[in-house]
Tab-separated table of C-alpha atoms in Angstrom:
chain	number	residue	atom	x	y	z
M	192	MET	CA	35.027	15.902	25.685
M	193	ALA	CA	35.139	18.107	28.795
M	194	THR	CA	32.084	19.001	30.863
M	195	ILE	CA	31.283	21.367	33.706
M	196	GLN	CA	28.696	21.001	36.476
M	197	PHE	CA	27.616	23.225	39.344
M	198	PHE	CA	26.657	21.826	42.740
M	199	GLY	CA	26.525	25.074	44.690
M	200	GLY	CA	26.325	28.814	44.258
M	201	VAL	CA	23.297	28.433	41.980
M	202	GLY	CA	20.888	31.242	42.809
M	203	VAL	CA	22.526	31.722	46.208
M	204	ILE	CA	25.502	33.564	47.632
M	205	GLY	CA	28.281	31.176	48.559
M	206	SER	CA	28.507	27.377	48.553
M	207	SER	CA	30.555	27.372	45.350
M	208	LYS	CA	31.194	23.824	44.106
M	209	ILE	CA	32.227	23.372	40.467
M	210	VAL	CA	33.161	20.077	38.813
M	211	ILE	CA	35.095	19.948	35.540
M	212	GLU	CA	35.379	16.431	34.119
M	213	GLN	CA	37.264	14.890	31.212
M	214	ASP	CA	38.125	11.259	30.415
M	215	GLY	CA	37.104	10.142	33.908
M	216	TRP	CA	39.311	12.747	35.617
M	217	ARG	CA	37.840	15.529	37.743
M	218	VAL	CA	38.869	18.946	38.971
M	219	LEU	CA	36.728	20.499	41.718
M	220	LEU	CA	36.846	24.253	42.210
M	221	ASP	CA	35.845	25.140	45.785
M	222	PHE	CA	33.819	23.034	48.185
M	223	GLY	CA	31.915	25.480	50.348
M	224	LEU	CA	28.825	25.924	52.481
M	225	GLU	CA	25.947	28.193	51.546
M	226	PHE	CA	26.090	31.687	53.043
M	227	ASN	CA	22.628	32.123	54.552
M	228	PRO	CA	22.542	33.753	58.016
M	229	GLY	CA	19.348	32.798	59.761
M	230	GLY	CA	18.231	30.526	56.916
M	231	GLY	CA	18.352	26.839	56.106
M	232	LEU	CA	17.654	23.923	58.401
M	233	TYR	CA	20.790	24.471	60.461
M	234	ARG	CA	20.261	27.726	62.336
M	235	GLN	CA	19.520	29.030	65.820
M	236	GLY	CA	22.022	26.582	67.296
M	237	ILE	CA	20.858	23.577	65.254
M	238	VAL	CA	23.893	21.799	63.770
M	239	PRO	CA	24.490	18.456	62.037
M	240	ARG	CA	24.828	15.498	64.381
M	241	LEU	CA	28.459	14.828	65.235
M	242	SER	CA	28.235	11.126	64.383
M	243	HIS	CA	26.207	11.694	61.191
M	244	ALA	CA	27.437	15.118	60.086
M	245	LEU	CA	28.249	14.179	56.496
M	246	SER	CA	25.028	12.197	56.145
M	247	ASP	CA	23.047	15.133	57.513
M	248	ARG	CA	24.721	17.556	55.096
M	249	LEU	CA	24.043	15.236	52.156
M	250	ARG	CA	20.421	14.540	53.056
M	251	THR	CA	19.595	18.228	53.523
M	252	GLY	CA	21.231	19.166	50.226
M	253	ASP	CA	24.155	21.117	51.676
M	254	ALA	CA	26.719	18.643	50.330
M	255	PRO	CA	26.536	17.150	46.821
M	256	TRP	CA	26.004	13.454	46.172
M	257	LEU	CA	29.316	12.941	44.384
M	258	SER	CA	31.070	9.583	44.349
M	259	HIS	CA	34.707	9.111	45.329
M	260	ILE	CA	35.000	12.414	47.183
M	261	TYR	CA	34.252	11.784	50.822
M	262	ASP	CA	36.281	10.309	53.658
M	263	PRO	CA	35.102	6.727	54.384
M	264	ASP	CA	35.671	7.342	58.106
M	265	LEU	CA	33.014	10.081	58.040
M	266	ALA	CA	30.509	8.280	55.828
M	267	LYS	CA	28.254	6.765	58.485
M	268	GLY	CA	24.731	6.514	57.117
M	269	VAL	CA	25.670	7.002	53.443
M	270	ASP	CA	26.166	3.390	52.351
M	271	GLU	CA	24.582	4.086	48.947
M	272	LEU	CA	27.409	6.475	47.967
M	273	LYS	CA	30.837	5.313	46.808
M	274	VAL	CA	33.406	7.020	49.004
M	275	GLY	CA	37.183	7.155	49.139
M	276	ASN	CA	39.796	8.290	46.659
M	277	ASP	CA	39.578	7.287	42.981
M	278	HIS	CA	43.034	8.805	42.304
M	279	LYS	CA	41.508	10.870	39.499
M	280	THR	CA	40.124	13.782	41.522
M	281	ALA	CA	41.767	16.971	42.776
M	282	VAL	CA	40.305	19.982	44.576
M	283	PHE	CA	41.383	23.613	44.209
M	284	ILE	CA	40.255	26.223	46.758
M	285	THR	CA	39.993	29.931	45.943
M	286	HIS	CA	40.203	31.294	49.503
M	287	ALA	CA	39.606	30.635	53.187
M	288	HIS	CA	35.994	31.758	53.559
M	289	LEU	CA	33.612	29.040	54.706
M	290	ASP	CA	31.321	29.456	51.707
M	291	HIS	CA	34.259	28.238	49.601
M	292	ILE	CA	36.125	25.857	51.906
M	293	GLY	CA	33.581	24.825	54.539
M	294	LEU	CA	32.924	21.268	53.293
M	295	THR	CA	36.546	20.293	52.629
M	296	GLY	CA	36.706	18.619	56.040
M	297	TYR	CA	34.590	15.791	54.639
M	298	ILE	CA	36.898	15.105	51.678
M	299	ASP	CA	38.965	11.925	51.688
M	300	PRO	CA	42.376	12.997	53.073
M	301	HIS	CA	44.142	11.175	50.221
M	302	ILE	CA	42.541	13.488	47.638
M	303	PRO	CA	44.830	16.463	46.998
M	304	ILE	CA	43.440	19.876	47.938
M	305	TRP	CA	45.420	22.788	46.527
M	306	ALA	CA	45.302	26.429	47.649
M	307	SER	CA	47.445	29.532	47.889
M	308	PRO	CA	50.130	29.624	50.600
M	309	ASP	CA	48.274	32.463	52.360
M	310	THR	CA	45.065	30.416	52.432
M	311	ILE	CA	46.964	27.559	54.036
M	312	GLU	CA	48.444	29.949	56.603
M	313	ILE	CA	45.000	31.299	57.521
M	314	MET	CA	43.620	27.804	57.984
M	315	ARG	CA	46.633	26.846	60.122
M	316	ALA	CA	46.137	29.906	62.334
M	317	ALA	CA	42.394	29.268	62.637
M	318	ARG	CA	43.065	25.735	63.802
M	319	GLU	CA	45.755	26.893	66.231
M	320	ALA	CA	43.323	29.469	67.625
M	321	GLY	CA	40.792	26.737	68.371
M	322	GLU	CA	38.218	27.473	65.684
M	323	ALA	CA	35.796	24.649	64.920
M	324	PHE	CA	35.643	23.029	61.490
M	325	GLU	CA	33.269	20.379	60.191
M	326	GLY	CA	34.737	16.945	59.593
M	327	HIS	CA	38.507	17.021	59.962
M	328	TRP	CA	40.867	19.905	59.307
M	329	PRO	CA	41.843	19.524	55.642
M	330	SER	CA	45.447	18.990	54.638
M	331	LEU	CA	46.078	21.654	52.001
M	332	ARG	CA	48.897	21.733	49.472
M	333	PRO	CA	50.468	25.055	48.445
M	334	LEU	CA	50.138	26.117	44.820
M	335	GLU	CA	52.170	29.122	43.766
M	336	ALA	CA	50.598	31.739	41.518
M	337	GLU	CA	51.002	31.292	37.766
M	338	LYS	CA	52.838	27.970	38.138
M	339	PRO	CA	50.799	25.548	35.973
M	340	LEU	CA	50.027	22.174	37.531
M	341	ASN	CA	49.345	19.125	35.377
M	342	PHE	CA	46.710	16.772	36.745
M	343	GLY	CA	45.578	13.975	34.432
M	344	PRO	CA	44.441	15.640	31.197
M	345	PHE	CA	44.124	19.063	32.867
M	346	THR	CA	46.508	21.940	33.341
M	347	VAL	CA	45.441	24.069	36.292
M	348	THR	CA	46.871	27.526	36.961
M	349	ARG	CA	46.234	29.654	40.025
M	350	TYR	CA	46.212	33.459	39.881
M	351	ASP	CA	46.216	36.019	42.674
M	352	VAL	CA	43.080	38.197	42.783
M	353	ASP	CA	41.860	40.847	45.217
M	354	HIS	CA	39.174	40.038	47.782
M	355	ASP	CA	38.666	40.947	51.444
M	356	ILE	CA	41.001	38.161	52.561
M	357	ILE	CA	44.629	37.529	51.738
M	358	GLY	CA	45.458	34.621	49.458
M	359	ALA	CA	42.352	34.940	47.281
M	360	SER	CA	42.691	33.167	43.948
M	361	GLY	CA	41.171	32.728	40.541
M	362	TYR	CA	41.868	29.648	38.425
M	363	SER	CA	42.134	28.551	34.847
M	364	VAL	CA	41.673	24.921	33.825
M	365	ALA	CA	42.906	23.902	30.388
M	366	THR	CA	40.839	21.055	28.894
M	367	ASN	CA	40.696	19.474	25.458
M	368	SER	CA	37.518	21.516	24.902
M	369	GLY	CA	39.112	24.859	25.727
M	370	LEU	CA	40.069	26.971	28.714
M	371	VAL	CA	37.728	27.341	31.700
M	372	ALA	CA	38.338	30.292	34.051
M	373	PHE	CA	36.870	30.890	37.512
M	374	THR	CA	37.110	34.249	39.267
M	375	GLY	CA	36.456	32.982	42.764
M	376	ASP	CA	35.454	36.025	44.806
M	377	ILE	CA	36.938	39.105	43.195
M	378	ARG	CA	36.806	42.898	43.319
M	379	LEU	CA	38.358	46.003	41.768
M	380	HIS	CA	37.833	48.505	44.613
M	381	GLY	CA	40.229	46.928	47.113
M	382	ARG	CA	43.901	47.446	47.869
M	383	HIS	CA	45.139	45.366	44.947
M	384	PRO	CA	42.991	45.923	41.837
M	385	GLU	CA	46.020	45.124	39.692
M	386	LYS	CA	45.790	41.491	40.809
M	387	SER	CA	42.200	41.106	39.628
M	388	LEU	CA	42.872	42.950	36.383
M	389	GLY	CA	45.997	40.868	35.818
M	390	PHE	CA	43.966	37.672	36.170
M	391	ALA	CA	41.381	39.005	33.717
M	392	HIS	CA	44.022	39.713	31.083
M	393	LYS	CA	45.687	36.306	31.597
M	394	VAL	CA	42.453	34.397	30.850
M	395	GLU	CA	41.275	36.733	28.094
M	396	GLY	CA	39.367	34.931	25.349
M	397	CYS	CA	38.734	31.773	27.401
M	398	THR	CA	36.070	29.328	26.301
M	399	ALA	CA	34.043	29.518	29.514
M	400	LEU	CA	34.161	31.964	32.406
M	401	VAL	CA	32.528	31.288	35.761
M	402	ILE	CA	32.179	34.676	37.435
M	403	GLU	CA	30.825	35.558	40.852
M	404	GLY	CA	27.840	37.910	40.907
M	405	THR	CA	27.249	38.628	44.581
M	406	THR	CA	26.413	42.312	44.165
M	407	LEU	CA	23.985	41.933	41.263
M	408	SER	CA	21.021	41.964	43.639
M	409	PHE	CA	22.294	44.730	45.947
M	410	GLY	CA	20.926	47.649	43.932
M	411	PHE	CA	23.870	50.015	44.347
M	412	LYS	CA	22.892	53.678	43.947
M	413	ASP	CA	26.136	55.312	45.096
M	414	PRO	CA	29.748	54.616	44.088
M	415	ILE	CA	31.185	51.709	46.042
M	416	ARG	CA	33.545	52.699	48.848
M	417	THR	CA	37.231	51.792	48.471
M	418	GLU	CA	39.397	50.312	51.202
M	419	TYR	CA	41.298	53.593	51.406
M	420	GLU	CA	38.035	55.443	52.058
M	421	VAL	CA	37.278	52.944	54.825
M	422	ASP	CA	40.645	53.790	56.391
M	423	GLN	CA	39.922	57.515	56.114
M	424	ASP	CA	36.480	57.116	57.688
M	425	PHE	CA	37.930	55.133	60.587
M	426	SER	CA	40.547	57.823	61.153
M	427	LYS	CA	37.894	60.576	61.145
M	428	ILE	CA	35.785	58.689	63.681
M	429	LEU	CA	38.734	58.253	66.039
M	430	LYS	CA	39.597	61.934	65.684
M	431	ASN	CA	36.064	63.157	66.384
M	432	THR	CA	34.940	60.697	69.069
M	433	PRO	CA	35.737	61.852	72.606
M	434	GLY	CA	34.796	58.565	74.249
M	435	LEU	CA	35.151	54.840	73.767
M	436	VAL	CA	34.993	53.405	70.251
M	437	LEU	CA	33.510	49.937	69.752
M	438	LEU	CA	34.389	47.985	66.631
M	439	THR	CA	33.292	44.971	64.659
M	440	VAL	CA	35.474	43.767	61.800
M	441	TYR	CA	35.910	40.405	60.103
M	442	PRO	CA	38.956	38.729	61.715
M	443	ARG	CA	40.230	37.230	58.456
M	444	ASN	CA	40.337	40.636	56.753
M	445	LEU	CA	43.941	40.970	57.861
M	446	GLU	CA	44.909	43.905	55.663
M	447	ARG	CA	42.071	46.009	57.065
M	448	ILE	CA	42.928	44.982	60.598
M	449	GLN	CA	46.580	45.909	60.110
M	450	ALA	CA	45.519	49.268	58.672
M	451	PHE	CA	43.142	49.893	61.603
M	452	ILE	CA	45.884	49.088	64.116
M	453	LYS	CA	48.176	51.707	62.552
M	454	ILE	CA	45.372	54.275	62.396
M	455	ALA	CA	44.480	53.679	66.048
M	456	GLN	CA	48.114	54.080	67.068
M	457	ALA	CA	48.277	57.380	65.172
M	458	HIS	CA	45.338	58.564	67.291
M	459	HIS	CA	46.948	57.277	70.510
M	460	ARG	CA	44.416	54.504	70.962
M	461	ASP	CA	45.002	50.830	71.657
M	462	ILE	CA	42.695	48.271	70.010
M	463	LEU	CA	41.653	45.535	72.416
M	464	TRP	CA	40.444	42.371	70.717
M	465	SER	CA	37.990	39.682	71.771
M	466	GLU	CA	39.776	36.560	72.953
M	467	PRO	CA	38.944	34.426	69.870
M	468	THR	CA	40.005	37.204	67.501
M	469	ALA	CA	43.193	37.894	69.435
M	470	ALA	CA	44.090	34.197	69.388
M	471	PHE	CA	43.693	34.066	65.612
M	472	LEU	CA	45.591	37.303	64.986
M	473	GLN	CA	48.401	36.205	67.291
M	474	ALA	CA	48.590	32.885	65.447
M	475	MET	CA	48.991	34.936	62.258
M	476	GLY	CA	51.949	36.709	63.831
M	477	LEU	CA	50.291	40.020	64.761
M	478	ASP	CA	51.242	41.703	68.028
M	479	VAL	CA	47.801	42.372	69.502
M	480	ARG	CA	46.273	42.503	72.974
M	481	ALA	CA	43.092	40.769	74.091
M	482	PHE	CA	40.509	42.469	76.278
M	483	SER	CA	40.385	41.338	79.889
M	484	GLU	CA	38.255	42.529	82.781
M	485	GLU	CA	41.401	43.738	84.559
M	486	LEU	CA	41.522	46.542	81.974
M	487	LEU	CA	38.030	47.849	82.818
M	488	PRO	CA	39.168	50.435	85.383
M	489	ASP	CA	41.570	52.058	82.922
M	490	ILE	CA	39.023	51.884	80.088
M	491	THR	CA	36.514	53.621	82.365
M	492	LYS	CA	39.045	56.268	83.360
M	493	ASN	CA	40.501	56.805	79.873
M	494	PRO	CA	37.920	55.713	77.277
M	495	ASP	CA	39.563	57.921	74.643
M	496	HIS	CA	42.658	55.705	74.808
M	497	TYR	CA	40.881	52.601	73.532
M	498	VAL	CA	39.043	50.884	70.706
M	499	LEU	CA	37.275	47.700	71.785
M	500	GLN	CA	36.389	44.998	69.277
M	501	LEU	CA	33.246	43.097	70.220
M	502	ILE	CA	31.796	39.849	68.936
M	503	PRO	CA	28.087	39.145	69.568
M	504	SER	CA	28.731	37.047	72.674
M	505	ASP	CA	30.505	40.094	74.152
M	506	TRP	CA	27.567	42.482	73.802
M	507	PRO	CA	26.449	42.213	77.459
M	508	LEU	CA	29.874	43.665	78.285
M	509	MET	CA	28.460	46.994	77.094
M	510	LEU	CA	26.675	47.207	80.453
M	511	ASP	CA	30.050	47.625	82.179
M	512	LEU	CA	31.609	50.030	79.680
M	513	PRO	CA	31.673	53.847	79.772
M	514	LEU	CA	29.230	54.313	76.918
M	515	GLY	CA	26.876	57.110	75.994
M	516	PRO	CA	26.502	59.993	73.538
M	517	GLY	CA	30.292	60.435	73.310
M	518	SER	CA	30.849	56.850	72.175
M	519	VAL	CA	30.319	55.118	68.854
M	520	PHE	CA	29.995	51.581	67.496
M	521	VAL	CA	31.879	51.204	64.205
M	522	HIS	CA	30.675	48.480	61.853
M	523	ALA	CA	33.395	47.502	59.376
M	524	ASN	CA	31.953	44.282	57.916
M	525	GLY	CA	32.170	42.209	61.068
M	526	ALA	CA	29.371	40.339	62.819
M	527	PRO	CA	26.479	40.850	62.372
M	528	LEU	CA	27.141	40.983	58.660
M	529	GLY	CA	24.240	43.198	57.589
M	530	ALA	CA	20.531	43.895	57.839
M	531	PHE	CA	19.840	40.374	56.510
M	532	ASP	CA	21.545	38.885	59.576
M	533	PRO	CA	19.110	37.969	62.401
M	534	LEU	CA	21.545	39.491	64.906
M	535	TRP	CA	21.399	42.914	63.237
M	536	PRO	CA	18.259	44.168	65.059
M	537	VAL	CA	19.605	42.683	68.288
M	538	LEU	CA	22.729	44.830	67.969
M	539	GLN	CA	20.641	47.920	67.283
M	540	ASP	CA	18.578	47.210	70.403
M	541	TRP	CA	21.734	46.961	72.519
M	542	LEU	CA	23.133	50.216	71.146
M	543	ARG	CA	19.867	52.037	71.824
M	544	TYR	CA	19.881	50.705	75.366
M	545	VAL	CA	23.400	52.011	76.069
M	546	HIS	CA	22.788	55.271	74.139
M	547	THR	CA	25.622	54.682	71.675
M	548	SER	CA	25.590	55.805	68.052
M	549	PHE	CA	26.265	53.494	65.124
M	550	TRP	CA	28.442	54.070	62.066
M	551	SER	CA	28.838	51.693	59.137
M	552	ILE	CA	32.076	52.291	57.226
M	553	GLY	CA	32.843	48.965	55.598
M	554	THR	CA	33.133	47.905	52.004
M	555	GLY	CA	32.619	44.455	50.565
M	556	GLY	CA	34.898	41.915	48.995
M	557	HIS	CA	32.852	41.566	45.828
M	558	ALA	CA	33.050	43.503	42.580
M	559	SER	CA	30.276	46.000	41.958
M	560	PRO	CA	28.063	45.470	38.897
M	561	ASP	CA	30.257	47.997	37.076
M	562	GLY	CA	33.338	46.086	38.184
M	563	LEU	CA	31.877	42.819	36.933
M	564	ARG	CA	31.136	44.471	33.603
M	565	GLU	CA	34.724	45.721	33.351
M	566	LEU	CA	36.114	42.256	34.050
M	567	LEU	CA	33.770	40.701	31.499
M	568	GLU	CA	34.765	43.178	28.827
M	569	ILE	CA	38.432	42.340	29.367
M	570	ILE	CA	38.022	38.567	29.479
M	571	HIS	CA	35.375	38.398	26.745
M	572	PRO	CA	34.762	34.637	27.000
M	573	LYS	CA	32.693	32.631	24.560
M	574	VAL	CA	30.223	31.880	27.351
M	575	VAL	CA	29.833	33.203	30.882
M	576	PHE	CA	28.255	31.381	33.828
M	577	PRO	CA	27.230	33.856	36.593
M	578	LEU	CA	27.496	32.080	39.948
M	579	HIS	CA	27.456	32.951	43.647
M	580	SER	CA	24.483	35.299	43.175
M	581	GLN	CA	20.824	35.530	44.105
M	582	GLU	CA	20.034	37.224	40.787
M	583	PRO	CA	22.487	35.892	38.180
M	584	ASP	CA	20.133	36.910	35.366
M	585	ARG	CA	21.064	40.550	36.025
M	586	LEU	CA	24.515	39.975	34.546
M	587	TRP	CA	24.517	41.123	30.920
M	588	PRO	CA	27.461	39.934	28.827
M	589	PRO	CA	29.236	42.020	26.179
M	590	PRO	CA	28.446	41.428	22.490
M	591	GLY	CA	29.891	38.137	21.316
M	592	THR	CA	29.607	36.436	24.715
M	593	LYS	CA	26.757	34.059	25.508
M	594	ARG	CA	25.295	33.887	29.012
M	595	TRP	CA	24.274	30.523	30.404
M	596	LEU	CA	22.516	30.540	33.768
M	597	PRO	CA	23.808	27.559	35.755
M	598	GLU	CA	21.420	24.854	36.870
M	599	ARG	CA	22.386	22.673	39.800
M	600	GLY	CA	23.732	19.298	38.658
M	601	ARG	CA	23.172	19.894	34.940
M	602	ILE	CA	26.010	18.689	32.700
M	603	TYR	CA	27.289	21.353	30.286
M	604	ASP	CA	29.281	20.067	27.323
M	605	LEU	CA	32.113	22.510	26.658
M	606	ASP	CA	32.402	21.245	23.075
M	607	SER	CA	28.937	22.668	22.388
M	608	ILE	CA	29.966	26.245	23.178
């Protein structure tokens, strides 16, 4: 008998943690932190104690109380939990966003953690660039797409899907109770819809599908913007803006960044990156230039030659920049992430103060409700579990598919489907 449990992503965006168990063997799909800007107990600079970080995460409910998962060297204050490797557990990561990988630093280093080669490369570059990570930096093993891996009684297969980060994956797990599929984070409006559709066709007719539902609570009224429309909007802004262009974009959205660099070059502008972003992009092999104060005189003299990427800690730099009605701040899904982010009104206050207009041109990494429906109609599982959503009950399955709303920690018997 195979079972499935959910220890994250239940009624929230992010923190996906799925456990599939059979005959004492376990496969974990993702091990992430909840995505909740400005919420939770750890906010406004409050972080877990360095010496008790795992204990703090467990006691506040951020990490699940699972035996034989965690590194004994990090288990101070959790004597009641069995830690260390049981040699019957493996972890598979869908992509390198913290809401899917953020707790892997607490996993016993002897437990195998598998991911796509691109995910491993992103994590390597992030570490090289000096990014912080809770626990220790995980040692990830590369798993090629569509190369089945046997682990105990399971056969696990990774598939490429499209998201707003390279290396995004979906998985299928073959059990003696049927095939379980997990979309990870997925979309159809990006640069590679064929990847997501290909995954859907490969797992068609599975016993159970775990599907993300991020956008179910967003209330879309207009068609979702494609990545190509984002590129076009960025090009139009550069063409029509006589002054300096400010930019925020998510550093790990490498395909968008590479597209923006080419677009800026076509408009005879050079993108200057914040030091942390430049360090990461350089570690990923991109030829980029970081902003430095030595460049301020030329930026002031020739603002139409530049695009300047800012992170929140850089915002006071606006006081020294040639800003005003001829300048614009372009939001392309960087920080702050949206109106729900506590830093959003702070940014708007800064832009009002420096008399600079604001344009939002981004598009998300998550399938629209229509996209989710299209994927569901292709896969047509026996049962669907909507996860990674604040309103999972808004997902309506096609005829012949049952919908089970996940409950945290509940054991679902796949034989009963």
